[in-house]
GROMACS .gro file of C-alpha atoms in nm:
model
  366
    1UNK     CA    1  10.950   8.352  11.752
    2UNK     CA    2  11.326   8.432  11.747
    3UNK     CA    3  11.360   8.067  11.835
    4UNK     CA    4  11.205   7.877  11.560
    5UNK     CA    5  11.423   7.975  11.301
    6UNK     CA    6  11.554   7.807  10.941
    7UNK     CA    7  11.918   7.626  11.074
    8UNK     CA    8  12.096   7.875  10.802
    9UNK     CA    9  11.924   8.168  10.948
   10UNK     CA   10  12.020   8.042  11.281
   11UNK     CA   11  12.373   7.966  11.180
   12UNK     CA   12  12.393   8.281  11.030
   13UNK     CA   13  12.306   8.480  11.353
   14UNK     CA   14  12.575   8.340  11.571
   15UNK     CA   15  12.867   8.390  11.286
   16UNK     CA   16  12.737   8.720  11.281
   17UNK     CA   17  12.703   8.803  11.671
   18UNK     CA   18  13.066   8.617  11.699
   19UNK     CA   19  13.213   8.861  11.466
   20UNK     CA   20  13.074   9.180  11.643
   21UNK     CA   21  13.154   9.035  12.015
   22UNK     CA   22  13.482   9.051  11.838
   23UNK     CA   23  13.547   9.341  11.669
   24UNK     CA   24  13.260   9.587  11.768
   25UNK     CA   25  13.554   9.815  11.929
   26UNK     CA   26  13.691   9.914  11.638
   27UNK     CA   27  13.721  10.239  11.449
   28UNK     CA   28  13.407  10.278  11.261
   29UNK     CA   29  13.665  10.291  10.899
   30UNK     CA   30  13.826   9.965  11.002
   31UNK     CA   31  13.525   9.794  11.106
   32UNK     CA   32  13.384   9.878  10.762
   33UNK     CA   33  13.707   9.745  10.570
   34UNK     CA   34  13.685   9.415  10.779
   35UNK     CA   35  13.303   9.397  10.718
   36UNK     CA   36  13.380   9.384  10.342
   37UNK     CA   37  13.641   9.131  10.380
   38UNK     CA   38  13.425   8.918  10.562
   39UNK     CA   39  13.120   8.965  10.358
   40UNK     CA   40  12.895   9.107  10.584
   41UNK     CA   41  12.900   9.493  10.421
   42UNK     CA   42  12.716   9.390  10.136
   43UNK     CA   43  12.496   9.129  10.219
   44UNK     CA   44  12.160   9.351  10.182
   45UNK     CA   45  12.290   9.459   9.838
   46UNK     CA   46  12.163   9.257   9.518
   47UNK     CA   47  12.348   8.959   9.384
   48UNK     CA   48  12.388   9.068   9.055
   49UNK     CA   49  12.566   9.359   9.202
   50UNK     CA   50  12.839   9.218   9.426
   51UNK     CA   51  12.614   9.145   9.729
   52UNK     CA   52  12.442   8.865   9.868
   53UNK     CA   53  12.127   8.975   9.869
   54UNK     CA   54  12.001   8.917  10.220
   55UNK     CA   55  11.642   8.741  10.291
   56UNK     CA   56  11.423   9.027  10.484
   57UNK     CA   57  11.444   8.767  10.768
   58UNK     CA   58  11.837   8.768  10.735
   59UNK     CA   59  11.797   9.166  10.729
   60UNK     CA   60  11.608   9.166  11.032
   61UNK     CA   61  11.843   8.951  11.251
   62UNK     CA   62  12.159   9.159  11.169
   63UNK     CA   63  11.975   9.480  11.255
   64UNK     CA   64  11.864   9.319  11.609
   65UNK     CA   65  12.197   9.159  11.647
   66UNK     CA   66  12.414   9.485  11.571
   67UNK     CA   67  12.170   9.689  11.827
   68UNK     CA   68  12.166   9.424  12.109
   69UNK     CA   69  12.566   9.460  12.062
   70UNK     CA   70  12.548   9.849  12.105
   71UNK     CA   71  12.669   9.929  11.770
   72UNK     CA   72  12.488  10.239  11.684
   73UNK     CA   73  12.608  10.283  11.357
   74UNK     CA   74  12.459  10.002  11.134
   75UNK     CA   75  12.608  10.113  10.800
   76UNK     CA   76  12.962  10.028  10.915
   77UNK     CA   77  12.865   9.682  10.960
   78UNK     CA   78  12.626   9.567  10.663
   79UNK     CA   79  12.657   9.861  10.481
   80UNK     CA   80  12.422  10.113  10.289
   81UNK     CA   81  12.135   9.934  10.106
   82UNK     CA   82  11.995  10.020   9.748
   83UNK     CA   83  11.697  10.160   9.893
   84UNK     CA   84  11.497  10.342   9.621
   85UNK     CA   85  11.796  10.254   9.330
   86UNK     CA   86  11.739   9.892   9.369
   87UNK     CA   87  11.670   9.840   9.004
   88UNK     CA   88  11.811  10.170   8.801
   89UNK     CA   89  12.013  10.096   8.494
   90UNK     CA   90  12.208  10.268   8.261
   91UNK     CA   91  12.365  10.592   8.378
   92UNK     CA   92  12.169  10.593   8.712
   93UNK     CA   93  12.316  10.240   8.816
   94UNK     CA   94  12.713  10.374   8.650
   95UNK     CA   95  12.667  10.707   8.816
   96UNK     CA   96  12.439  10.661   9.153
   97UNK     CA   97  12.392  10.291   9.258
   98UNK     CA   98  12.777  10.151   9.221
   99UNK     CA   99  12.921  10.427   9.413
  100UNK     CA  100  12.644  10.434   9.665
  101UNK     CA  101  12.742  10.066   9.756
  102UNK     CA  102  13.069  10.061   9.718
  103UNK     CA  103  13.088  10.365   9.979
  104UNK     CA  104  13.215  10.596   9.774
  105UNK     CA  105  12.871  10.828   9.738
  106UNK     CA  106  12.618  10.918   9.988
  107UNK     CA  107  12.263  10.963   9.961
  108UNK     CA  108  11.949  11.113  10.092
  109UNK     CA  109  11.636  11.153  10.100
  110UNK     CA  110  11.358  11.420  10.054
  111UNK     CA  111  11.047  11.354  10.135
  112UNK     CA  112  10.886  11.586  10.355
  113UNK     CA  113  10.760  11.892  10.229
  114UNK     CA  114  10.826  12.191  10.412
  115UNK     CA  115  10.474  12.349  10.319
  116UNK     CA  116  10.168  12.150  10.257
  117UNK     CA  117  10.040  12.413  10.062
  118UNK     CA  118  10.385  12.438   9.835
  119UNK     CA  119  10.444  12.068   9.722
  120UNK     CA  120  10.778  12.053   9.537
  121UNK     CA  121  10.729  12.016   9.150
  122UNK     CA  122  10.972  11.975   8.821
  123UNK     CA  123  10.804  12.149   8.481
  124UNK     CA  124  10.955  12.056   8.166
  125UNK     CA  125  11.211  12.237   7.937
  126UNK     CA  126  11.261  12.045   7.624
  127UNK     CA  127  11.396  11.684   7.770
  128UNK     CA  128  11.507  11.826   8.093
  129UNK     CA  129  11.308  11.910   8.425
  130UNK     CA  130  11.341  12.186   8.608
  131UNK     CA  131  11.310  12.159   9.022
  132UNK     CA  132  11.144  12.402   9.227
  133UNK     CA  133  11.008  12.415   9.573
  134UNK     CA  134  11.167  12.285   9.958
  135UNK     CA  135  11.205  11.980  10.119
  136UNK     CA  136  11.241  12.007  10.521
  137UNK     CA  137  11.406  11.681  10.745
  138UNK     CA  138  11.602  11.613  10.484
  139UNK     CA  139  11.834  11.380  10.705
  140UNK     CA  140  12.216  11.384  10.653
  141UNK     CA  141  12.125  11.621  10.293
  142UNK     CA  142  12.408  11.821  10.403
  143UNK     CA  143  12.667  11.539  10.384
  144UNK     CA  144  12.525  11.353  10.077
  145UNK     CA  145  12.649  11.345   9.704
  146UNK     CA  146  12.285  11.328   9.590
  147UNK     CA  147  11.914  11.345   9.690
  148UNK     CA  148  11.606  11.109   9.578
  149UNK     CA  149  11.343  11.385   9.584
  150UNK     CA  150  10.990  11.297   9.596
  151UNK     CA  151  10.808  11.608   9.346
  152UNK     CA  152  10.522  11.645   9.085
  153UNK     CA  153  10.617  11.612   8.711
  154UNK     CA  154  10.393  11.901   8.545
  155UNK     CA  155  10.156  11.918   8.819
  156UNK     CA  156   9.944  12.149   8.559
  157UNK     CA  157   9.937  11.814   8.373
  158UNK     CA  158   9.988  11.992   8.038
  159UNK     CA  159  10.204  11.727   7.936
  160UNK     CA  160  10.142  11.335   7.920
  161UNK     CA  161  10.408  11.295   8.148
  162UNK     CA  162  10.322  11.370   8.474
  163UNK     CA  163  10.269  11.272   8.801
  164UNK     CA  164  10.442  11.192   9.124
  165UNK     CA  165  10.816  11.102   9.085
  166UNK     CA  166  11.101  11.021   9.251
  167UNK     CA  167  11.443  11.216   9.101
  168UNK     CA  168  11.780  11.209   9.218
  169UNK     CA  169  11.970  11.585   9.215
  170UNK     CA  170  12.311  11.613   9.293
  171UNK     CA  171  12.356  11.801   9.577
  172UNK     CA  172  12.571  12.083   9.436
  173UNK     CA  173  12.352  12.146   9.122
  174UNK     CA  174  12.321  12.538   9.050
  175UNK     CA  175  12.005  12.667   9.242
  176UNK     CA  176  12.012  12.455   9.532
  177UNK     CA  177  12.006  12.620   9.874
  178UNK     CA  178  12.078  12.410  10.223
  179UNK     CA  179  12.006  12.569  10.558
  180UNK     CA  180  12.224  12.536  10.859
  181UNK     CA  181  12.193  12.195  10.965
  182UNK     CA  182  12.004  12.094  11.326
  183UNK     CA  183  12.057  11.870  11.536
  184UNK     CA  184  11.780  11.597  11.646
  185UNK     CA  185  11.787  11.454  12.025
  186UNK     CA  186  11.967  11.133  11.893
  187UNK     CA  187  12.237  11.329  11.742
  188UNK     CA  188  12.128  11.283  11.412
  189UNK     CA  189  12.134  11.589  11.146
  190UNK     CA  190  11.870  11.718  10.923
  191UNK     CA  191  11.890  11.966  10.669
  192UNK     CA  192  11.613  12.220  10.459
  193UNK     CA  193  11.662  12.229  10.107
  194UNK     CA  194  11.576  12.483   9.857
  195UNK     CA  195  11.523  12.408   9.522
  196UNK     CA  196  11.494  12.712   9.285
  197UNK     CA  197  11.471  12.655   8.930
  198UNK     CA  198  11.724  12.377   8.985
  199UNK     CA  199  11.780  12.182   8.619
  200UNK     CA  200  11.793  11.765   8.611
  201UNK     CA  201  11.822  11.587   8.317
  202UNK     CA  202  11.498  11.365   8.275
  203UNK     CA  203  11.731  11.062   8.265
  204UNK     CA  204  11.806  11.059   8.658
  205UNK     CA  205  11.345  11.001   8.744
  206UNK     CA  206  11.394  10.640   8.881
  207UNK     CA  207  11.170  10.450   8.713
  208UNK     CA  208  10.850  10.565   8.601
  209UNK     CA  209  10.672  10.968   8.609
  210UNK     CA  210  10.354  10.872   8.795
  211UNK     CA  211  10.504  10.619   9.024
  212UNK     CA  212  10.674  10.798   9.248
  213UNK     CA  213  10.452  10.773   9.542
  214UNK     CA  214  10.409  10.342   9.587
  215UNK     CA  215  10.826  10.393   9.516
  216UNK     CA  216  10.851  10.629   9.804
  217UNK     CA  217  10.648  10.479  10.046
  218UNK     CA  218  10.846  10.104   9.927
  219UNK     CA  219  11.167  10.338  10.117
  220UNK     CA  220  10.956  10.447  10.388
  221UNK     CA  221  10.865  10.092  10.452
  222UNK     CA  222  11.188   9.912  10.444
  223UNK     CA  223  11.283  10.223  10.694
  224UNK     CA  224  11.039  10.121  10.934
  225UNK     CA  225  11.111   9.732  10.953
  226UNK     CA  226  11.498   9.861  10.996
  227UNK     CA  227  11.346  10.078  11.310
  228UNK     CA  228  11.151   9.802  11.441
  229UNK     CA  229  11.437   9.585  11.445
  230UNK     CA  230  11.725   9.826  11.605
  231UNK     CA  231  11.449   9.906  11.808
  232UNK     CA  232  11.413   9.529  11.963
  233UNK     CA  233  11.782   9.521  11.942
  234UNK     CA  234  11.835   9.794  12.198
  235UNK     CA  235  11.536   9.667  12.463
  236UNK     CA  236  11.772   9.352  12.453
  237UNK     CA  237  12.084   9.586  12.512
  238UNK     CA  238  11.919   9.735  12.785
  239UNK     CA  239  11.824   9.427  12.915
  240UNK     CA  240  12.181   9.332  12.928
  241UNK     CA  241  12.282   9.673  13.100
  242UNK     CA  242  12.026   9.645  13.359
  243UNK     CA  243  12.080   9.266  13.423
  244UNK     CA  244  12.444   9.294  13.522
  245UNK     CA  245  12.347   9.641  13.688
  246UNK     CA  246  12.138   9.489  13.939
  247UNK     CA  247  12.381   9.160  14.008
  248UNK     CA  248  12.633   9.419  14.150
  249UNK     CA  249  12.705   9.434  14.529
  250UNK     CA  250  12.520   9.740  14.666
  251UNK     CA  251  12.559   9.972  14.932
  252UNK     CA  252  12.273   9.896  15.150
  253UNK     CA  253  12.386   9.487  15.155
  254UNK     CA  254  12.312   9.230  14.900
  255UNK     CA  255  12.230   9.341  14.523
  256UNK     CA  256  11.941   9.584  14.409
  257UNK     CA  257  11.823   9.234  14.237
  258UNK     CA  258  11.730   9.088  14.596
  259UNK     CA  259  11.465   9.403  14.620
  260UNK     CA  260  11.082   9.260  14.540
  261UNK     CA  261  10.993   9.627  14.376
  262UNK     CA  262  11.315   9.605  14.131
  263UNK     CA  263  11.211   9.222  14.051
  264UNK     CA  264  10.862   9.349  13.953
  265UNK     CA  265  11.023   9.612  13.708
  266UNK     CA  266  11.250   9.390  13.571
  267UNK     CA  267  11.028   9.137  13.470
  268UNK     CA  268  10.860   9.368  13.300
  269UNK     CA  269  11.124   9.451  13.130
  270UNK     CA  270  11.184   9.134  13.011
  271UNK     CA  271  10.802   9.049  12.934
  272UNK     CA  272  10.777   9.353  12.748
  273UNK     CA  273  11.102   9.277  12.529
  274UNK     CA  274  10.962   8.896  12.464
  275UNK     CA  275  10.623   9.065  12.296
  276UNK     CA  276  10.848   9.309  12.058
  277UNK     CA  277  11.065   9.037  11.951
  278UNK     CA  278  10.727   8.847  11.864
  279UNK     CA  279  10.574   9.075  11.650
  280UNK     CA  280  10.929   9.153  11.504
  281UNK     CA  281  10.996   8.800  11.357
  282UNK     CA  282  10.627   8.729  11.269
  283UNK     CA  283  10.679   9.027  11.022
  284UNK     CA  284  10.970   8.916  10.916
  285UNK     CA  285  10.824   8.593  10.822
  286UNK     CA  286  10.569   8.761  10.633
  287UNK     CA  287  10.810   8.977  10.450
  288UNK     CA  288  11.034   8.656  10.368
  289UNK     CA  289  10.711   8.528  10.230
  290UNK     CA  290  10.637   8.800   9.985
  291UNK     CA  291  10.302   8.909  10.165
  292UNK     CA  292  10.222   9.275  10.094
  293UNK     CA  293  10.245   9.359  10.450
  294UNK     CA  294  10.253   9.739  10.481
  295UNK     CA  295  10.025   9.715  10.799
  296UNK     CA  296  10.215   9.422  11.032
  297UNK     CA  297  10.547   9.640  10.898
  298UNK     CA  298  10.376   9.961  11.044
  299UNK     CA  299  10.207   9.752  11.303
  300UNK     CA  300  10.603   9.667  11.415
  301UNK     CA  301  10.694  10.007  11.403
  302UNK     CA  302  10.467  10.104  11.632
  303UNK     CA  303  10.490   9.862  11.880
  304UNK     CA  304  10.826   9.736  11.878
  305UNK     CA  305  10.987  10.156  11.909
  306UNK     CA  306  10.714  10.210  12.209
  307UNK     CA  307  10.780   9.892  12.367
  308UNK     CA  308  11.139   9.912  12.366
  309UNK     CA  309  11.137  10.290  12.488
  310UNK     CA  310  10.959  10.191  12.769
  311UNK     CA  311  11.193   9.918  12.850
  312UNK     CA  312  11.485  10.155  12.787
  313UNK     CA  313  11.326  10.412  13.034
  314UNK     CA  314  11.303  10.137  13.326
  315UNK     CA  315  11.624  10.060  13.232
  316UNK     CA  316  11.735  10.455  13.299
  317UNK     CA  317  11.493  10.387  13.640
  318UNK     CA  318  11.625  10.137  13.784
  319UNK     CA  319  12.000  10.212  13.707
  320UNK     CA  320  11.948  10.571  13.839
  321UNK     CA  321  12.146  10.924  13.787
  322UNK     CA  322  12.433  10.746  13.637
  323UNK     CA  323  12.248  10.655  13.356
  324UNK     CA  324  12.171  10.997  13.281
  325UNK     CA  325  12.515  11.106  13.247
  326UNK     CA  326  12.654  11.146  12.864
  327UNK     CA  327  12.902  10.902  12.818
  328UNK     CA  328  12.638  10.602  12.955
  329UNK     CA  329  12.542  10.350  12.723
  330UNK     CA  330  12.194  10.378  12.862
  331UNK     CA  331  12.190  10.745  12.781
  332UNK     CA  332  12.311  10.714  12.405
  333UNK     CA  333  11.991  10.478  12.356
  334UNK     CA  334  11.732  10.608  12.552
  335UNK     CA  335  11.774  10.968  12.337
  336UNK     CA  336  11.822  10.690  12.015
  337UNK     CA  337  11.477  10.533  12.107
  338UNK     CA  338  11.286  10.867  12.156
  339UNK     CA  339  11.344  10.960  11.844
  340UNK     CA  340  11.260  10.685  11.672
  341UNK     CA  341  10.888  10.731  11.814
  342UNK     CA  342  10.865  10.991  11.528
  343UNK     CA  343  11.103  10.931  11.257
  344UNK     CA  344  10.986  10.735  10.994
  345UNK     CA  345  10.650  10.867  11.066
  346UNK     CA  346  10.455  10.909  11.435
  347UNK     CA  347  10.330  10.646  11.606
  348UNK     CA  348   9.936  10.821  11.624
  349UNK     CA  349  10.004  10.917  11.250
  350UNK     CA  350  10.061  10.530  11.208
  351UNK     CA  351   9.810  10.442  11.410
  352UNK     CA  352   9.561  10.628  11.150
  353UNK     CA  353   9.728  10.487  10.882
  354UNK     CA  354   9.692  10.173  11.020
  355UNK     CA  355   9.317  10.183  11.053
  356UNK     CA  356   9.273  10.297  10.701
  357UNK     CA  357   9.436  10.034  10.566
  358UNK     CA  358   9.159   9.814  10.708
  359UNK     CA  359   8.865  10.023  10.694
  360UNK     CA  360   8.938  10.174  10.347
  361UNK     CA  361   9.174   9.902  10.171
  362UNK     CA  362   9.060   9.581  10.396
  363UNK     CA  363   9.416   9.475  10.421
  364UNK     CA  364   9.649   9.335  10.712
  365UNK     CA  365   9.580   9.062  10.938
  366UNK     CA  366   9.585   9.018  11.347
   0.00000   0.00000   0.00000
């Protein structure tokens, strides 16, 4: 539980929530600059690199604590993580990973293909590869520097090196074509990406040709503990909202929190927001451990971004047409939390997942 914490961990949290309380009004730039002054921007980034590298556990406090605050832009705070460059050298680290972190780059990623049928694929050309194919939901690919695109080295395998791979593209290389970004329900923006006959120097595949998959789904992963924990984050915001909602004088005498039906809801509310935060820090126990633990991560995904949409949707209940109205904070969060139901991959596509990684790879525990 959220309780039975190390006392650095637990230290560490109220700093932390003390320096938000404080300074979560800012502009999003100045927050950032104070962030770094403090230490906070970089604490997920590695040691070696300036950072403080953060314990998964440490990771998955800030998230909750930055949510429960209502700051909805996480990045301002602690900053972009390494994500897939965590351990490039050379030109990659010089060109890619220093920039990224010291905010001076940004990055995305494509993963989804936009046909099954038409997987994206690089064929060589004497020590360079050469990109083809399209990548759909590539998030924020219209305002990045570069893309990590997940593609098939040689995929006629008429080479020895081939395989799945992970290869960053900057995003104004000749032959690459972006749609018209969309819009999703949270506000967040997506872009498609062409790729035709677009040329990369074989230096920028991140590690390995052939690994490319384990390194993608290592991203998807961290994405979905970051989820799970913004997710718990915002039940407890809610919770807040709703709280000092109901306290409030209203117009047929008393306070709505004096009416048996609202008390019934609430505590659900609050029952339901106990469980997520449960699951939440046994995972992050077992990530602080060094347990694989792709199914409690995905088993958090699920049911921390459910639970905490339902609570979010009493919350909307029980607060009524007001919180409906743009400008609420109730609004901004319960569009944030339906989204998040699908991003980083559906909750019935998890649940499959889930299974098969018991039935087919007898992993994860109860």
């Amino acid at each position: 539980m959220p309780d039975n914490l190390s006392p650095s961990i637990l230290k560490f949290r109220e700093e932390f929530s003390d320096f938000l309380m404080n300074n979560r009004q800012l502009p999003e730039e100045e927050l950032r600059k104070l962030s770094l002054r403090e230490g906070y921007y970089r604490m997920s980034q590695p040691v070696g690199l300036g950072g403080q590298g953060a314990s998964p556990m440490q990771m998955v406090v800030a998230r909750e604590t930055i949510a429960k605050l209502g700051v909805l832009s996480p990045t301002s705070v602690i900053g972009p993580e390494p994500g897939l460059l965590s351990e490039v050298e050379g030109s990659l680290k010089a060109d890619y990973l220093i920039p990224l972190l010291e905010g001076e780059k940004k990055a995305s990623f494509a993963f989804t293909e936009s046909k099954s049928d038409s997987p994206t694929v690089a064929d060589w050309d004497g020590d360079d590869l050469v990109v083809s194919g399209r990548k759909s939901y590539v998030s924020g690919g219209h305002l990045s520097d570069f893309m990590s695109v997940v593609l098939t080295v040689d995929s006629k395998k008429t080479t020895d090196k081939n395989g799945p791979a992970v290869v960053i593209v900057d995003s104004d290389s000749t032959g690459i074509e972006m749609g018209e970004p969309f819009y999703s329900l949270d506000g967040s923006s997506h872009v498609e990406v062409e790729f035709k006959s677009v040329k990369v120097d074989a230096k920028n595949v991140i590690g390995e040709i052939g690994q490319g998959i384990p390194r993608a789904l290592g991203n998807i992963m961290q994405e979905r503990i970051e989820q799970a924990a913004t997710s718990v984050g915002l039940a407890l915001y809610a919770l807040d909202v709703v709280t000092s909602h109901l306290k409030k004088p209203h117009r047929s005498g008393g306070t709505l929190s004096d009416l048996e039906g609202v008390r019934l809801r609430y505590s659900d509310m609050r029952i339901n927001s106990f469980a997520a935060r449960s699951v939440l820090y046994r995972v992050g126990r077992l990530l602080d451990s060094g347990n694989e633990a792709i199914n409690e991560v995905t088993t958090a995904k699920i049911f921390c971004t459910e639970t905490a949409s339902s609570v979010v949707d009493t919350a909307v209940q029980l607060v009524g047409g007001q919180a409906l109205i743009k400008g609420h904070p109730l609004e901004e969060i319960y569009r944030k939390m339906r989204s998040m139901r699908i991003a980083g991959g559906a909750s019935d596509v998890l649940r499959l997942n889930l299974s098969k990684g018991v039935f087919e790879f007898d992993s994860g525990t109860v």
